[in-house]
Amino acid sequence: DAGVIQSPRHEVTEMGQEVTLRCKPISGHDYLFWYRQTMMRGLELLIYFNNNVPIDDSGMPEDRFSAKMPNASFSTLKIQPSEPRDSAVYFCASSFAPVYSNQPQHFGDGTRLSIL
Amino acid sequence: EDQVTQSPEALRLQEGESSSLNCSYTVSGLRGLFWYRQDPGKGPEFLFTLYSAGEEKEKERLKATLTKKESFLHITAPKPEDSATYLCAVQGGETSGSRLTFGEGTQLTVNP
């Protein structure tokens, strides 16, 4: 059974460029989460979706960040324009049901983003 | 606001030397406490969920316990392959929705 698939695994780009990160959740999972991990702040939730609808985007740092989920098998996180402080590892996770119903979140292997 | 503090930040053990990792939390209405393992270059891998004080769960050399204020991850007779960063996360009350709050993690190194 395939896990959460993220692409690209690594992205290096220059400041000001648009960056798009992609995620394919586990089939049948109806919750999708985007996280950012840095040494300074650890693992932070950016936004999560339920049945393709954004539920909580309070962790999105600013308007330069946007996320979409056009269908149950695909989501994107976009940064435009990118800045060096956006450099981090971005993780996507999915779960079968709300976390409090005993279903854990399953994580992809992340996208390591470097903004020069 | 939910808060999670893990200690120590780093722990170095000899193979076979048992120890414990701590996760202290402040949350309004705990609905779940989660332990994950993260290897370098990988995403967090789910280990355990604990829901109520007194609950314990085991998996191979790992045992997780929960009180009203903290959780412990006990590692018995660790092996080098147990080396990883261990993350603790909590889910709070209804206002938290499905949001998890993670601690900074404990980086465990087990030397042969």
Short mmCIF file of C-alpha atoms in Angstrom, two decimals:
data_model
loop_
_atom_site.label_atom_id
_atom_site.label_comp_id
_atom_site.label_asym_id
_atom_site.label_seq_id
_atom_site.Cartn_x
_atom_site.Cartn_y
_atom_site.Cartn_z
CA ASP A 1 0.00 0.00 0.00
CA ALA A 2 1.60 3.27 -1.14
CA GLY A 3 2.17 5.88 1.48
CA VAL A 4 1.90 9.65 1.18
CA ILE A 5 3.85 10.76 -1.87
CA GLN A 6 5.45 14.19 -2.08
CA SER A 7 7.26 15.87 -4.92
CA PRO A 8 9.78 17.16 -5.51
CA ARG A 9 12.02 15.75 -2.77
CA HIS A 10 14.39 18.67 -3.08
CA GLU A 11 13.89 22.15 -4.50
CA VAL A 12 16.46 24.89 -4.79
CA THR A 13 15.36 28.19 -6.25
CA GLU A 14 16.11 31.88 -6.10
CA MET A 15 14.31 34.42 -3.99
CA GLY A 16 11.23 35.80 -5.67
CA GLN A 17 10.45 32.68 -7.67
CA GLU A 18 7.20 30.75 -7.35
CA VAL A 19 7.47 27.39 -5.65
CA THR A 20 4.89 24.62 -5.89
CA LEU A 21 5.00 21.56 -3.66
CA ARG A 22 2.81 18.55 -4.42
CA CYS A 23 1.23 15.82 -2.35
CA LYS A 24 -0.71 12.65 -3.05
CA PRO A 25 -2.38 11.35 0.12
CA ILE A 26 -3.05 7.72 0.94
CA SER A 27 -6.06 6.48 -0.98
CA GLY A 28 -9.22 6.65 1.11
CA HIS A 29 -7.85 9.19 3.58
CA ASP A 30 -10.15 12.19 3.84
CA TYR A 31 -7.90 14.46 5.91
CA LEU A 32 -4.77 16.10 4.51
CA PHE A 33 -2.27 18.19 6.44
CA TRP A 34 0.64 20.43 5.41
CA TYR A 35 3.47 20.96 7.93
CA ARG A 36 6.73 22.89 7.94
CA GLN A 37 9.78 21.72 9.91
CA THR A 38 12.71 23.95 10.85
CA MET A 39 15.44 23.72 13.46
CA MET A 40 14.17 26.85 15.18
CA ARG A 41 10.44 26.11 15.31
CA GLY A 42 10.19 22.35 14.96
CA LEU A 43 7.17 20.86 13.20
CA GLU A 44 4.35 23.34 12.63
CA LEU A 45 0.94 22.76 11.09
CA LEU A 46 0.26 25.15 8.22
CA ILE A 47 -3.17 24.06 7.01
CA TYR A 48 -5.41 21.04 6.86
CA PHE A 49 -8.25 19.87 4.63
CA ASN A 50 -11.22 17.59 5.18
CA ASN A 51 -12.89 16.17 2.07
CA ASN A 52 -10.92 18.65 -0.05
CA VAL A 53 -12.18 21.68 1.94
CA PRO A 54 -9.70 23.81 3.95
CA ILE A 55 -10.68 23.62 7.62
CA ASP A 56 -7.92 25.43 9.49
CA ASP A 57 -5.38 27.67 7.76
CA SER A 58 -4.35 29.60 10.86
CA GLY A 59 -0.81 28.30 10.58
CA MET A 60 -0.20 29.71 7.10
CA PRO A 61 2.49 32.33 7.75
CA GLU A 62 1.34 35.00 5.31
CA ASP A 63 -0.46 35.68 2.07
CA ARG A 64 2.50 34.47 0.04
CA PHE A 65 1.46 30.95 1.00
CA SER A 66 -1.56 29.23 -0.52
CA ALA A 67 -2.80 25.65 -0.58
CA LYS A 68 -5.35 23.87 -2.70
CA MET A 69 -6.89 20.45 -2.88
CA PRO A 70 -8.70 20.11 -6.21
CA ASN A 71 -9.56 16.46 -5.63
CA ALA A 72 -9.18 13.68 -3.08
CA SER A 73 -5.86 12.48 -4.47
CA PHE A 74 -3.90 15.69 -4.94
CA SER A 75 -2.91 18.83 -3.05
CA THR A 76 -0.49 21.67 -3.67
CA LEU A 77 1.25 24.18 -1.44
CA LYS A 78 2.39 27.26 -3.29
CA ILE A 79 4.74 30.05 -2.21
CA GLN A 80 4.77 33.20 -4.30
CA PRO A 81 7.06 35.07 -4.10
CA SER A 82 9.50 32.89 -2.17
CA GLU A 83 11.94 34.30 0.41
CA PRO A 84 15.07 32.80 2.03
CA ARG A 85 13.22 32.47 5.38
CA ASP A 86 10.85 30.00 3.70
CA SER A 87 13.69 27.48 3.53
CA ALA A 88 12.56 24.40 5.47
CA VAL A 89 11.35 20.85 5.04
CA TYR A 90 7.67 20.74 4.11
CA PHE A 91 5.70 17.63 5.00
CA CYS A 92 2.33 16.43 3.87
CA ALA A 93 0.34 13.99 6.01
CA SER A 94 -3.01 12.27 5.67
CA SER A 95 -5.39 10.41 7.93
CA PHE A 96 -8.45 8.25 7.50
CA ALA A 97 -10.61 10.13 9.96
CA PRO A 98 -10.33 12.92 12.52
CA VAL A 99 -7.28 12.40 14.73
CA TYR A 100 -9.41 12.06 17.85
CA SER A 101 -11.07 9.00 16.40
CA ASN A 102 -7.94 6.92 16.91
CA GLN A 103 -6.53 7.33 13.44
CA PRO A 104 -2.98 8.67 13.32
CA GLN A 105 -1.58 10.95 10.66
CA HIS A 106 0.73 9.32 8.13
CA PHE A 107 3.53 11.50 6.79
CA GLY A 108 5.32 11.67 3.48
CA ASP A 109 9.10 12.00 3.30
CA GLY A 110 8.94 15.74 2.77
CA THR A 111 10.26 18.34 0.35
CA ARG A 112 13.49 20.03 1.36
CA LEU A 113 13.17 23.60 0.10
CA SER A 114 16.10 25.99 -0.17
CA ILE A 115 15.53 29.58 -1.24
CA LEU A 116 18.75 31.36 -2.20
CA GLU B 1 -2.70 27.40 23.59
CA ASP B 2 -1.47 23.80 23.62
CA GLN B 3 2.18 23.36 24.55
CA VAL B 4 4.54 20.38 24.43
CA THR B 5 8.05 20.23 25.92
CA GLN B 6 10.33 17.27 25.37
CA SER B 7 13.44 16.38 27.32
CA PRO B 8 16.25 15.79 27.00
CA GLU B 9 16.98 17.44 23.64
CA ALA B 10 19.55 14.76 22.94
CA LEU B 11 20.39 11.44 24.56
CA ARG B 12 23.31 9.17 23.89
CA LEU B 13 23.11 5.56 25.13
CA GLN B 14 25.19 2.46 24.88
CA GLU B 15 23.54 -0.56 23.33
CA GLY B 16 21.52 -2.31 26.04
CA GLU B 17 21.39 0.73 28.31
CA SER B 18 17.72 1.40 29.09
CA SER B 19 16.38 4.93 29.54
CA SER B 20 13.30 7.14 29.23
CA LEU B 21 12.30 10.17 27.19
CA ASN B 22 9.93 12.74 28.65
CA CYS B 23 7.08 14.70 27.09
CA SER B 24 5.41 17.33 29.27
CA TYR B 25 2.25 18.91 27.96
CA THR B 26 -0.24 21.66 28.68
CA VAL B 27 -3.52 21.24 26.90
CA SER B 28 -7.15 22.05 27.45
CA GLY B 29 -8.96 18.74 27.32
CA LEU B 30 -6.48 16.19 26.01
CA ARG B 31 -8.00 14.05 23.29
CA GLY B 32 -4.85 12.21 22.35
CA LEU B 33 -1.07 12.09 22.82
CA PHE B 34 0.98 10.72 19.95
CA TRP B 35 4.54 9.43 19.71
CA TYR B 36 6.36 9.45 16.39
CA ARG B 37 9.82 8.36 15.30
CA GLN B 38 11.70 10.38 12.67
CA ASP B 39 14.78 9.15 10.83
CA PRO B 40 17.07 11.60 8.99
CA GLY B 41 15.62 12.62 5.64
CA LYS B 42 12.30 10.93 6.37
CA GLY B 43 8.88 11.94 7.59
CA PRO B 44 7.67 11.12 11.10
CA GLU B 45 6.55 7.52 11.52
CA PHE B 46 3.64 6.84 13.86
CA LEU B 47 4.38 4.75 16.97
CA PHE B 48 1.63 5.11 19.59
CA THR B 49 -1.53 6.95 20.57
CA LEU B 50 -2.46 7.36 24.26
CA TYR B 51 -5.80 8.75 25.36
CA SER B 52 -6.10 8.67 29.13
CA ALA B 53 -3.93 8.81 32.24
CA GLY B 54 -2.67 5.40 33.24
CA GLU B 55 -2.71 4.05 29.71
CA GLU B 56 0.35 2.15 28.48
CA LYS B 57 1.28 0.81 25.04
CA GLU B 58 4.22 -1.33 23.95
CA LYS B 59 5.98 -2.08 20.70
CA GLU B 60 9.13 -4.16 20.71
CA ARG B 61 11.64 -2.32 22.95
CA LEU B 62 9.42 0.74 23.36
CA LYS B 63 6.76 1.41 25.97
CA ALA B 64 4.77 4.62 26.21
CA THR B 65 2.97 5.73 29.36
CA LEU B 66 0.70 8.67 30.13
CA THR B 67 -0.14 10.76 33.18
CA LYS B 68 -2.25 13.90 33.42
CA LYS B 69 0.79 16.10 32.82
CA GLU B 70 3.36 14.06 30.95
CA SER B 71 4.17 11.01 28.90
CA PHE B 72 7.25 8.83 28.97
CA LEU B 73 8.74 6.74 26.22
CA HIS B 74 10.72 3.96 27.86
CA ILE B 75 13.37 2.24 25.77
CA THR B 76 14.47 -1.13 27.08
CA ALA B 77 17.82 -2.59 25.99
CA PRO B 78 18.07 -0.28 22.96
CA LYS B 79 19.87 -1.25 19.77
CA PRO B 80 21.69 1.02 17.30
CA GLU B 81 18.69 0.82 14.96
CA ASP B 82 16.62 2.64 17.60
CA SER B 83 18.67 5.77 16.90
CA ALA B 84 16.28 8.46 15.66
CA THR B 85 14.48 11.59 16.75
CA TYR B 86 11.38 10.85 18.81
CA LEU B 87 8.55 13.36 18.58
CA CYS B 88 5.61 13.80 20.92
CA ALA B 89 2.40 15.55 19.86
CA VAL B 90 -0.90 16.38 21.55
CA GLN B 91 -4.37 17.03 20.33
CA GLY B 92 -6.35 19.33 22.59
CA GLY B 93 -10.01 20.09 23.06
CA GLU B 94 -12.76 20.66 20.53
CA THR B 95 -11.39 24.05 19.46
CA SER B 96 -8.22 22.32 18.29
CA GLY B 97 -10.12 20.42 15.62
CA SER B 98 -7.72 17.92 14.08
CA ARG B 99 -4.68 20.11 14.84
CA LEU B 100 -1.66 18.41 16.45
CA THR B 101 0.93 20.37 18.45
CA PHE B 102 4.39 18.80 18.31
CA GLY B 103 7.30 19.04 20.71
CA GLU B 104 10.84 19.78 19.54
CA GLY B 105 11.83 16.14 19.78
CA THR B 106 14.54 14.09 21.51
CA GLN B 107 17.42 12.98 19.34
CA LEU B 108 18.43 9.50 20.48
CA THR B 109 21.76 7.93 19.56
CA VAL B 110 22.49 4.34 20.53
CA ASN B 111 26.11 3.32 20.21
CA PRO B 112 27.09 -0.30 19.59
#
